[in-house]
mmCIF file of C-alpha atoms in Angstrom:
data_model
loop_
_atom_site.group_PDB
_atom_site.id
_atom_site.type_symbol
_atom_site.label_atom_id
_atom_site.label_comp_id
_atom_site.label_asym_id
_atom_site.label_seq_id
_atom_site.Cartn_x
_atom_site.Cartn_y
_atom_site.Cartn_z
ATOM 1 C CA MET A 519 -17.875 -17.370 41.373
ATOM 2 C CA THR A 520 -16.340 -15.232 44.133
ATOM 3 C CA GLU A 521 -16.657 -11.455 44.331
ATOM 4 C CA ASN A 522 -13.059 -11.052 43.160
ATOM 5 C CA GLU A 523 -13.722 -13.221 40.106
ATOM 6 C CA LYS A 524 -16.747 -11.250 38.982
ATOM 7 C CA PRO A 525 -16.114 -8.910 36.059
ATOM 8 C CA LEU A 526 -16.844 -5.224 36.549
ATOM 9 C CA ILE A 527 -19.507 -4.286 34.018
ATOM 10 C CA MET A 528 -19.933 -0.632 33.043
ATOM 11 C CA VAL A 529 -23.323 0.224 31.533
ATOM 12 C CA VAL A 530 -23.121 3.395 29.440
ATOM 13 C CA GLY A 531 -26.465 5.130 28.945
ATOM 14 C CA CYS A 532 -29.494 5.602 31.132
ATOM 15 C CA GLY A 533 -32.419 4.973 28.801
ATOM 16 C CA ASP A 534 -35.037 2.256 28.837
ATOM 17 C CA LEU A 535 -32.797 -0.524 27.537
ATOM 18 C CA ALA A 536 -29.960 0.338 29.919
ATOM 19 C CA ALA A 537 -32.361 0.301 32.870
ATOM 20 C CA ARG A 538 -33.780 -3.094 31.890
ATOM 21 C CA VAL A 539 -30.340 -4.618 31.377
ATOM 22 C CA LEU A 540 -29.103 -3.134 34.643
ATOM 23 C CA THR A 541 -32.011 -4.760 36.497
ATOM 24 C CA LEU A 542 -31.195 -8.150 34.939
ATOM 25 C CA LEU A 543 -27.485 -7.788 35.744
ATOM 26 C CA LEU A 544 -28.159 -6.940 39.388
ATOM 27 C CA ASN A 545 -30.630 -9.794 39.750
ATOM 28 C CA THR A 546 -27.955 -12.303 38.700
ATOM 29 C CA PRO A 547 -25.151 -13.062 41.174
ATOM 30 C CA ASP A 548 -22.584 -13.688 38.414
ATOM 31 C CA THR A 549 -23.065 -10.204 36.928
ATOM 32 C CA ASN A 550 -24.056 -7.927 39.804
ATOM 33 C CA ARG A 551 -20.860 -5.891 40.071
ATOM 34 C CA VAL A 552 -21.874 -2.890 37.989
ATOM 35 C CA VAL A 553 -21.200 0.788 37.314
ATOM 36 C CA LEU A 554 -23.954 2.809 35.626
ATOM 37 C CA ALA A 555 -22.696 5.819 33.669
ATOM 38 C CA GLY A 556 -24.911 8.573 32.300
ATOM 39 C CA ARG A 557 -24.984 12.266 31.490
ATOM 40 C CA ASP A 558 -27.708 13.191 34.002
ATOM 41 C CA LEU A 559 -26.269 12.197 37.379
ATOM 42 C CA GLU A 560 -29.587 12.549 39.221
ATOM 43 C CA LYS A 561 -31.420 10.261 36.792
ATOM 44 C CA THR A 562 -28.480 7.862 36.752
ATOM 45 C CA THR A 563 -28.445 7.628 40.543
ATOM 46 C CA ARG A 564 -32.180 7.031 40.771
ATOM 47 C CA THR A 565 -32.061 4.411 38.004
ATOM 48 C CA ALA A 566 -29.193 2.568 39.691
ATOM 49 C CA ASN A 567 -30.902 2.591 43.071
ATOM 50 C CA LEU A 568 -34.189 1.350 41.639
ATOM 51 C CA ALA A 569 -32.451 -1.624 40.044
ATOM 52 C CA MET A 570 -30.399 -2.335 43.190
ATOM 53 C CA LEU A 571 -33.437 -2.228 45.479
ATOM 54 C CA THR A 572 -35.456 -4.393 43.091
ATOM 55 C CA ALA A 573 -32.714 -7.019 43.187
ATOM 56 C CA ALA A 574 -32.568 -6.783 46.984
ATOM 57 C CA ASN A 575 -36.307 -7.406 47.131
ATOM 58 C CA LEU A 576 -35.633 -10.671 45.301
ATOM 59 C CA GLY A 577 -32.841 -11.618 47.659
ATOM 60 C CA VAL A 578 -29.826 -10.610 45.558
ATOM 61 C CA LEU A 579 -27.560 -7.953 47.065
ATOM 62 C CA GLY A 580 -25.348 -6.474 44.378
ATOM 63 C CA ASP A 581 -22.820 -3.696 43.995
ATOM 64 C CA VAL A 582 -23.793 -0.739 41.816
ATOM 65 C CA ARG A 583 -22.268 2.701 41.691
ATOM 66 C CA VAL A 584 -22.702 5.616 39.352
ATOM 67 C CA GLU A 585 -20.474 7.858 37.272
ATOM 68 C CA ARG A 586 -21.262 10.929 35.210
ATOM 69 C CA VAL A 587 -20.213 10.462 31.606
ATOM 70 C CA ASP A 588 -20.797 12.871 28.733
ATOM 71 C CA LEU A 589 -19.634 11.088 25.593
ATOM 72 C CA ASP A 590 -19.189 14.423 23.810
ATOM 73 C CA ASP A 591 -16.262 15.072 26.178
ATOM 74 C CA VAL A 592 -13.862 12.381 25.022
ATOM 75 C CA ALA A 593 -11.039 13.372 27.383
ATOM 76 C CA ALA A 594 -13.250 13.347 30.482
ATOM 77 C CA THR A 595 -14.839 10.039 29.453
ATOM 78 C CA ALA A 596 -11.358 8.576 28.986
ATOM 79 C CA GLU A 597 -10.396 9.688 32.498
ATOM 80 C CA THR A 598 -13.504 8.064 33.965
ATOM 81 C CA ILE A 599 -12.916 4.787 32.128
ATOM 82 C CA ALA A 600 -9.266 4.792 33.231
ATOM 83 C CA ALA A 601 -10.363 5.269 36.842
ATOM 84 C CA VAL A 602 -13.173 2.678 36.754
ATOM 85 C CA ARG A 603 -11.227 0.112 34.691
ATOM 86 C CA PRO A 604 -14.247 -1.983 33.652
ATOM 87 C CA ASP A 605 -13.804 -5.474 32.290
ATOM 88 C CA ILE A 606 -16.889 -5.168 30.079
ATOM 89 C CA VAL A 607 -18.596 -2.039 28.757
ATOM 90 C CA PHE A 608 -22.230 -2.372 27.724
ATOM 91 C CA MET A 609 -22.960 0.495 25.329
ATOM 92 C CA ALA A 610 -26.653 1.418 25.423
ATOM 93 C CA ALA A 611 -26.422 5.098 24.445
ATOM 94 C CA SER A 612 -27.787 6.474 21.188
ATOM 95 C CA LEU A 613 -28.562 9.978 19.959
ATOM 96 C CA GLN A 614 -32.028 8.844 18.924
ATOM 97 C CA SER A 615 -33.550 5.457 19.627
ATOM 98 C CA TRP A 616 -35.062 3.607 16.672
ATOM 99 C CA ARG A 617 -38.288 3.534 18.717
ATOM 100 C CA ILE A 618 -38.801 7.297 18.437
ATOM 101 C CA ILE A 619 -40.430 7.099 15.023
ATOM 102 C CA THR A 620 -42.900 4.467 16.272
ATOM 103 C CA LYS A 621 -44.512 7.242 18.333
ATOM 104 C CA LEU A 622 -45.524 9.139 15.178
ATOM 105 C CA PRO A 623 -49.105 8.825 13.929
ATOM 106 C CA LYS A 624 -49.335 5.335 12.460
ATOM 107 C CA PRO A 625 -49.660 6.312 8.757
ATOM 108 C CA VAL A 626 -46.713 8.695 9.116
ATOM 109 C CA PHE A 627 -44.613 6.078 10.891
ATOM 110 C CA GLU A 628 -45.361 3.457 8.252
ATOM 111 C CA GLU A 629 -44.335 5.843 5.483
ATOM 112 C CA LEU A 630 -41.082 6.838 7.192
ATOM 113 C CA ASP A 631 -40.325 3.242 8.145
ATOM 114 C CA GLU A 632 -39.904 2.509 4.432
ATOM 115 C CA ALA A 633 -36.509 4.226 4.754
ATOM 116 C CA GLN A 634 -35.409 1.312 6.981
ATOM 117 C CA LEU A 635 -32.709 1.816 9.635
ATOM 118 C CA GLY A 636 -29.653 2.382 7.438
ATOM 119 C CA PRO A 637 -30.109 6.133 6.869
ATOM 120 C CA TRP A 638 -30.361 6.632 10.659
ATOM 121 C CA LEU A 639 -26.841 5.252 11.144
ATOM 122 C CA PRO A 640 -25.292 8.590 12.281
ATOM 123 C CA MET A 641 -27.542 8.589 15.371
ATOM 124 C CA HIS A 642 -26.054 5.291 16.541
ATOM 125 C CA LEU A 643 -22.532 5.486 15.127
ATOM 126 C CA THR A 644 -21.688 8.902 16.576
ATOM 127 C CA PRO A 645 -21.818 8.016 20.306
ATOM 128 C CA ASN A 646 -20.086 4.684 19.631
ATOM 129 C CA TYR A 647 -17.297 6.489 17.775
ATOM 130 C CA LEU A 648 -16.872 8.890 20.696
ATOM 131 C CA LEU A 649 -16.809 6.008 23.180
ATOM 132 C CA ALA A 650 -14.252 4.115 21.094
ATOM 133 C CA GLN A 651 -11.997 7.176 21.041
ATOM 134 C CA ALA A 652 -12.332 7.557 24.807
ATOM 135 C CA ILE A 653 -11.495 3.896 25.440
ATOM 136 C CA ARG A 654 -8.433 4.171 23.217
ATOM 137 C CA GLU A 655 -7.330 7.311 25.069
ATOM 138 C CA SER A 656 -7.965 5.700 28.470
ATOM 139 C CA GLY A 657 -5.240 3.115 28.015
ATOM 140 C CA THR A 658 -7.628 0.324 29.041
ATOM 141 C CA ALA A 659 -8.933 -2.566 26.957
ATOM 142 C CA PRO A 660 -12.407 -3.594 28.114
ATOM 143 C CA LYS A 661 -14.610 -5.831 26.022
ATOM 144 C CA VAL A 662 -17.331 -3.659 24.468
ATOM 145 C CA VAL A 663 -20.857 -4.938 23.858
ATOM 146 C CA ASN A 664 -22.879 -2.550 21.700
ATOM 147 C CA ALA A 665 -26.672 -2.290 21.558
ATOM 148 C CA ALA A 666 -26.987 0.651 19.116
ATOM 149 C CA TYR A 667 -27.453 -0.608 15.520
ATOM 150 C CA PRO A 668 -24.480 -2.946 15.915
ATOM 151 C CA ASP A 669 -24.982 -4.576 12.497
ATOM 152 C CA ALA A 670 -23.640 -1.434 10.806
ATOM 153 C CA VAL A 671 -21.804 0.373 13.615
ATOM 154 C CA GLY A 672 -19.489 -2.597 14.131
ATOM 155 C CA PRO A 673 -18.221 -2.930 10.549
ATOM 156 C CA VAL A 674 -17.791 0.841 10.145
ATOM 157 C CA LEU A 675 -15.693 1.128 13.305
ATOM 158 C CA ALA A 676 -13.812 -2.035 12.361
ATOM 159 C CA LYS A 677 -12.316 -0.152 9.414
ATOM 160 C CA ALA A 678 -10.678 2.187 11.923
ATOM 161 C CA GLY A 679 -9.593 -0.661 14.214
ATOM 162 C CA MET A 680 -12.169 0.406 16.818
ATOM 163 C CA ALA A 681 -14.941 -2.177 16.518
ATOM 164 C CA PRO A 682 -16.886 -3.225 19.614
ATOM 165 C CA THR A 683 -16.269 -6.810 20.687
ATOM 166 C CA THR A 684 -19.801 -7.773 19.671
ATOM 167 C CA GLY A 685 -23.313 -6.436 19.422
ATOM 168 C CA ILE A 686 -26.602 -7.643 20.877
ATOM 169 C CA GLY A 687 -30.245 -7.731 19.816
ATOM 170 C CA ASN A 688 -31.560 -7.776 16.239
ATOM 171 C CA VAL A 689 -30.673 -11.294 15.005
ATOM 172 C CA GLY A 690 -30.713 -12.427 18.647
ATOM 173 C CA ASN A 691 -34.228 -11.099 19.171
ATOM 174 C CA ILE A 692 -35.846 -13.245 16.497
ATOM 175 C CA ILE A 693 -34.320 -16.598 17.503
ATOM 176 C CA PRO A 694 -36.808 -17.505 20.281
ATOM 177 C CA ALA A 695 -39.778 -17.066 17.949
ATOM 178 C CA LEU A 696 -38.051 -18.964 15.131
ATOM 179 C CA THR A 697 -37.358 -21.779 17.601
ATOM 180 C CA TYR A 698 -41.007 -21.965 18.620
ATOM 181 C CA GLY A 699 -42.101 -21.641 14.994
ATOM 182 C CA HIS A 700 -39.989 -24.610 13.915
ATOM 183 C CA ALA A 701 -41.257 -26.607 16.888
ATOM 184 C CA ILE A 702 -44.866 -25.928 15.898
ATOM 185 C CA GLU A 703 -44.280 -26.942 12.284
ATOM 186 C CA ALA A 704 -42.318 -30.068 13.238
ATOM 187 C CA GLY A 705 -44.540 -31.086 16.147
ATOM 188 C CA ALA A 706 -41.433 -31.076 18.334
ATOM 189 C CA ASP A 707 -40.535 -29.919 21.824
ATOM 190 C CA PRO A 708 -39.070 -26.386 21.543
ATOM 191 C CA ALA A 709 -36.321 -27.456 23.966
ATOM 192 C CA ALA A 710 -35.123 -29.971 21.365
ATOM 193 C CA VAL A 711 -34.940 -27.402 18.543
ATOM 194 C CA GLU A 712 -31.746 -25.498 17.760
ATOM 195 C CA VAL A 713 -31.819 -22.719 15.180
ATOM 196 C CA LYS A 714 -28.854 -21.106 13.461
ATOM 197 C CA LEU A 715 -29.555 -17.919 11.511
ATOM 198 C CA VAL A 716 -27.361 -15.589 9.488
ATOM 199 C CA ALA A 717 -29.182 -12.326 8.814
ATOM 200 C CA GLN A 718 -28.827 -8.573 9.093
ATOM 201 C CA HIS A 719 -31.084 -6.226 11.119
ATOM 202 C CA TYR A 720 -33.564 -5.772 8.234
ATOM 203 C CA PHE A 721 -34.574 -9.442 8.430
ATOM 204 C CA SER A 722 -35.163 -9.466 12.182
ATOM 205 C CA HIS A 723 -37.156 -6.218 11.908
ATOM 206 C CA TYR A 724 -39.267 -7.304 8.922
ATOM 207 C CA VAL A 725 -40.231 -10.927 9.583
ATOM 208 C CA PRO A 726 -42.088 -10.417 12.899
ATOM 209 C CA ARG A 727 -44.089 -7.564 11.377
ATOM 210 C CA PHE A 728 -45.050 -9.067 8.043
ATOM 211 C CA GLY A 729 -44.588 -12.825 8.350
ATOM 212 C CA ASP A 730 -42.117 -13.144 5.477
ATOM 213 C CA GLU A 731 -38.545 -12.123 4.707
ATOM 214 C CA GLY A 732 -39.343 -9.223 2.373
ATOM 215 C CA ASN A 733 -36.171 -8.234 0.501
ATOM 216 C CA GLY A 734 -33.851 -9.727 3.124
ATOM 217 C CA ALA A 735 -31.221 -12.327 2.257
ATOM 218 C CA TYR A 736 -30.624 -14.891 4.996
ATOM 219 C CA HIS A 737 -29.427 -18.413 5.793
ATOM 220 C CA LEU A 738 -31.454 -20.495 8.252
ATOM 221 C CA ALA A 739 -30.850 -24.016 9.503
ATOM 222 C CA ALA A 740 -32.603 -25.960 12.265
ATOM 223 C CA THR A 741 -32.050 -29.258 14.061
ATOM 224 C CA VAL A 742 -34.169 -31.389 16.399
ATOM 225 C CA HIS A 743 -32.173 -33.421 18.925
ATOM 226 C CA GLY A 744 -29.121 -32.570 16.831
ATOM 227 C CA GLU A 745 -30.550 -33.987 13.586
ATOM 228 C CA PRO A 746 -31.245 -31.669 10.610
ATOM 229 C CA LEU A 747 -34.895 -30.672 10.402
ATOM 230 C CA GLU A 748 -36.024 -31.415 6.867
ATOM 231 C CA GLY A 749 -39.190 -30.490 5.010
ATOM 232 C CA VAL A 750 -40.250 -27.507 7.119
ATOM 233 C CA SER A 751 -41.208 -24.449 5.071
ATOM 234 C CA HIS A 752 -39.478 -21.243 6.129
ATOM 235 C CA ARG A 753 -42.522 -19.289 4.982
ATOM 236 C CA ALA A 754 -44.742 -21.366 7.270
ATOM 237 C CA VAL A 755 -42.400 -20.701 10.188
ATOM 238 C CA PHE A 756 -42.187 -16.985 9.407
ATOM 239 C CA ALA A 757 -45.981 -16.725 9.224
ATOM 240 C CA HIS A 758 -46.206 -17.757 12.887
ATOM 241 C CA LEU A 759 -44.153 -14.699 13.888
ATOM 242 C CA SER A 760 -46.868 -12.327 12.715
ATOM 243 C CA GLY A 761 -49.630 -14.751 13.711
ATOM 244 C CA ARG A 762 -49.667 -17.149 16.634
ATOM 245 C CA LEU A 763 -46.309 -15.875 17.970
ATOM 246 C CA ARG A 764 -46.960 -12.148 17.455
ATOM 247 C CA ARG A 765 -45.671 -9.981 20.290
ATOM 248 C CA LEU A 766 -45.552 -6.447 21.598
ATOM 249 C CA GLY A 767 -42.917 -4.190 20.065
ATOM 250 C CA GLY A 768 -41.779 -0.626 20.702
ATOM 251 C CA ASP A 769 -40.988 0.222 24.320
ATOM 252 C CA ALA A 770 -42.463 -3.049 25.625
ATOM 253 C CA GLY A 771 -40.394 -5.037 23.149
ATOM 254 C CA GLN A 772 -37.215 -3.720 24.748
ATOM 255 C CA LEU A 773 -37.603 -6.505 27.287
ATOM 256 C CA LEU A 774 -36.673 -9.009 24.577
ATOM 257 C CA THR A 775 -33.615 -6.961 23.598
ATOM 258 C CA ALA A 776 -32.571 -6.757 27.242
ATOM 259 C CA SER A 777 -32.779 -10.539 27.533
ATOM 260 C CA SER A 778 -30.662 -10.855 24.375
ATOM 261 C CA ALA A 779 -28.070 -8.582 25.966
ATOM 262 C CA MET A 780 -28.174 -10.505 29.226
ATOM 263 C CA ARG A 781 -27.555 -13.818 27.466
ATOM 264 C CA VAL A 782 -24.367 -12.389 25.958
ATOM 265 C CA LEU A 783 -23.173 -10.507 29.048
ATOM 266 C CA HIS A 784 -23.711 -13.483 31.339
ATOM 267 C CA ALA A 785 -21.884 -15.801 28.945
ATOM 268 C CA MET A 786 -18.953 -13.396 28.803
ATOM 269 C CA ALA A 787 -18.937 -12.962 32.582
ATOM 270 C CA THR A 788 -18.886 -16.733 33.168
ATOM 271 C CA ASP A 789 -16.895 -17.737 30.064
ATOM 272 C CA SER A 790 -19.630 -20.285 29.376
ATOM 273 C CA GLY A 791 -19.312 -20.792 25.612
ATOM 274 C CA VAL A 792 -23.102 -20.730 25.241
ATOM 275 C CA LEU A 793 -24.613 -20.473 21.759
ATOM 276 C CA ALA A 794 -26.166 -17.074 21.086
ATOM 277 C CA HIS A 795 -26.983 -14.976 18.040
ATOM 278 C CA VAL A 796 -25.168 -11.662 17.848
ATOM 279 C CA PRO A 797 -24.667 -8.830 15.381
ATOM 280 C CA ALA A 798 -21.174 -7.764 14.371
ATOM 281 C CA PRO A 799 -18.869 -10.147 16.247
ATOM 282 C CA ASP A 800 -15.425 -8.557 15.881
ATOM 283 C CA GLY A 801 -16.905 -6.005 13.474
ATOM 284 C CA LEU A 802 -18.382 -8.408 10.913
ATOM 285 C CA PRO A 803 -21.449 -7.025 9.084
ATOM 286 C CA GLY A 804 -24.871 -8.327 10.121
ATOM 287 C CA GLY A 805 -25.734 -11.173 12.499
ATOM 288 C CA TYR A 806 -24.370 -14.674 13.170
ATOM 289 C CA PRO A 807 -24.747 -17.652 15.502
ATOM 290 C CA ALA A 808 -21.755 -17.586 17.830
ATOM 291 C CA ARG A 809 -20.216 -19.132 20.908
ATOM 292 C CA ILE A 810 -19.870 -16.555 23.662
ATOM 293 C CA GLY A 811 -17.016 -16.545 26.150
ATOM 294 C CA ARG A 812 -14.743 -14.231 28.092
ATOM 295 C CA ASP A 813 -13.080 -12.892 24.952
ATOM 296 C CA GLY A 814 -16.281 -12.246 23.006
ATOM 297 C CA ALA A 815 -18.147 -14.033 20.224
ATOM 298 C CA THR A 816 -16.785 -16.666 17.842
ATOM 299 C CA PRO A 817 -19.050 -17.422 14.846
ATOM 300 C CA ASP A 818 -20.480 -20.962 14.984
ATOM 301 C CA LEU A 819 -22.007 -21.370 11.550
ATOM 302 C CA PRO A 820 -23.964 -24.282 10.098
ATOM 303 C CA GLY A 821 -21.498 -26.784 8.694
ATOM 304 C CA ASP A 822 -22.395 -26.099 5.072
ATOM 305 C CA LEU A 823 -21.868 -22.323 5.267
ATOM 306 C CA PRO A 824 -18.356 -20.807 4.988
ATOM 307 C CA LEU A 825 -17.775 -17.502 6.790
ATOM 308 C CA ASP A 826 -17.184 -15.634 3.515
ATOM 309 C CA ASP A 827 -20.610 -16.738 2.284
ATOM 310 C CA ALA A 828 -22.216 -15.658 5.563
ATOM 311 C CA ILE A 829 -20.614 -12.228 5.242
ATOM 312 C CA ALA A 830 -21.877 -11.922 1.651
ATOM 313 C CA ILE A 831 -25.432 -12.823 2.766
ATOM 314 C CA ASN A 832 -25.329 -10.123 5.422
ATOM 315 C CA GLU A 833 -23.925 -7.524 3.041
ATOM 316 C CA ASP A 834 -26.764 -8.343 0.643
ATOM 317 C CA CYS A 835 -29.342 -8.036 3.442
ATOM 318 C CA GLN A 836 -27.658 -4.792 4.533
ATOM 319 C CA ARG A 837 -28.626 -3.226 1.207
ATOM 320 C CA ALA A 838 -32.278 -3.932 2.011
ATOM 321 C CA ASP A 839 -31.692 -1.965 5.226
ATOM 322 C CA GLY A 840 -30.521 1.101 3.315
ATOM 323 C CA ILE A 841 -26.722 0.704 3.279
ATOM 324 C CA GLU A 842 -25.220 0.040 -0.150
ATOM 325 C CA HIS A 843 -21.658 -0.647 1.046
ATOM 326 C CA ILE A 844 -18.986 0.262 3.572
ATOM 327 C CA ASP A 845 -15.587 1.162 2.129
ATOM 328 C CA GLN A 846 -12.223 0.151 3.568
ATOM 329 C CA ASP A 847 -11.767 3.620 5.083
ATOM 330 C CA GLY A 848 -15.153 3.436 6.847
ATOM 331 C CA THR A 849 -17.020 5.622 4.356
ATOM 332 C CA VAL A 850 -20.669 4.532 4.115
ATOM 333 C CA THR A 851 -22.685 4.727 0.915
ATOM 334 C CA PHE A 852 -26.460 4.634 1.416
ATOM 335 C CA THR A 853 -28.972 3.119 -1.010
ATOM 336 C CA ASP A 854 -30.848 5.429 -3.356
ATOM 337 C CA ARG A 855 -34.355 4.109 -2.654
ATOM 338 C CA GLU A 856 -34.208 4.324 1.137
ATOM 339 C CA MET A 857 -32.446 7.702 1.184
ATOM 340 C CA ALA A 858 -35.056 9.027 -1.248
ATOM 341 C CA VAL A 859 -37.695 8.378 1.452
ATOM 342 C CA MET A 860 -35.670 10.448 3.919
ATOM 343 C CA HIS A 861 -35.279 13.240 1.388
ATOM 344 C CA ARG A 862 -38.970 13.302 0.484
ATOM 345 C CA LEU A 863 -40.244 13.297 4.048
ATOM 346 C CA LEU A 864 -37.497 15.015 6.068
ATOM 347 C CA GLY A 865 -35.582 16.985 3.444
ATOM 348 C CA TYR A 866 -32.506 15.031 4.578
ATOM 349 C CA GLU A 867 -30.131 13.544 2.026
ATOM 350 C CA CYS A 868 -26.781 11.911 2.755
ATOM 351 C CA ARG A 869 -25.487 9.751 -0.076
ATOM 352 C CA THR A 870 -22.059 9.043 1.405
ATOM 353 C CA MET A 871 -20.683 9.613 4.896
ATOM 354 C CA ARG A 872 -17.116 9.526 6.150
ATOM 355 C CA LEU A 873 -16.606 8.209 9.668
ATOM 356 C CA VAL A 874 -15.129 11.530 10.833
ATOM 357 C CA ASP A 875 -18.280 13.331 9.628
ATOM 358 C CA THR A 876 -20.813 11.174 11.463
ATOM 359 C CA GLY A 877 -21.410 13.803 14.162
ATOM 360 C CA VAL A 878 -22.158 16.511 11.594
ATOM 361 C CA TRP A 879 -24.691 14.310 9.811
ATOM 362 C CA ALA A 880 -26.239 13.302 13.142
ATOM 363 C CA ASP A 881 -26.809 16.958 14.045
ATOM 364 C CA GLU A 882 -28.466 17.666 10.697
ATOM 365 C CA LEU A 883 -30.635 14.555 10.864
ATOM 366 C CA ALA A 884 -31.750 15.369 14.418
ATOM 367 C CA GLY A 885 -32.806 18.863 13.385
ATOM 368 C CA ARG A 886 -34.641 17.656 10.290
ATOM 369 C CA TYR A 887 -36.477 14.958 12.225
ATOM 370 C CA ARG A 888 -37.454 17.335 15.028
ATOM 371 C CA LYS A 889 -39.190 19.662 12.552
ATOM 372 C CA PHE A 890 -40.839 16.739 10.787
ATOM 373 C CA ALA A 891 -42.189 15.273 14.043
ATOM 374 C CA GLU A 892 -43.549 18.667 15.125
ATOM 375 C CA GLN A 893 -45.411 19.037 11.818
ATOM 376 C CA ALA A 894 -46.737 15.452 12.021
ATOM 377 C CA ALA A 895 -48.100 16.096 15.501
ATOM 378 C CA ALA A 896 -49.744 19.408 14.587
#
């Protein structure tokens, strides 16, 4: 691939995940034409240079530049995007990472974690909504790859015709362990095992922690050398994820998410058609196996599973994650049980949320959580 054929990839956000993905992009010749955009220009510059110099140390000389972007200023962000004209935008910004609550004292974290991720949707939807508005205003049409709770952000924005092209992480993060788990149970070479999973974020969050699916609906199929793998217990496979295949999570676990993102971004950059697992392809709810190319992600489901059934499975699993349903106008209704946890611990209660109100709810949730965390640390 020549320099002129390489897509220009714009990474939005300057947190831990963005920095890890940037390093992977710059270490790969097919994807090392990059712009890093963040609110703090000094931090953004230093992050970009660190990744560039790391790649140079490994013999890969890439092209990275920086831009200041404040997503709250939609007009200015639109001007920057219009000037940069990226082919792909990797959206790594969030108002509050899901990892923040893992830093609470363990008993407090475990209690709050019972609320699942659904009630925290405003923290991830708000910056994506702002970015989508800016892209629309810019007059450009980049492919957008979203890392911030894509399972729910995608389908909400899809109702407004603003869905990211695809998401990354979540369902994609659990596939390597499921592959190894099936290989262990079948006595097979992991390289010969192919797994196809339909599941929402709840499933990929729960199974590695507890070794079973909890309340999560899913569909899982596996083959060895292309032949269906029969007689392997899902429960036995899942048990390996909290046992023999247990791994670090939290900040350290971001490395796995970055690799999930890189698999998708590289496949889009090279139009490879590789099989990957992604949340919210074209705004669908939850996660799917898909073929990844220049235009995004096309679901590649097991032969016995129609797309409508896959969507229904993910909508069912979504309820376990705290989201009851998403209306045609983008209004989100949250589940009673999970929101009750938020109300009891944080004093925060949002039963329904219109898309246009996501920023208001994000501000309230941020304030409530800040007070809660201060009290927990006292």
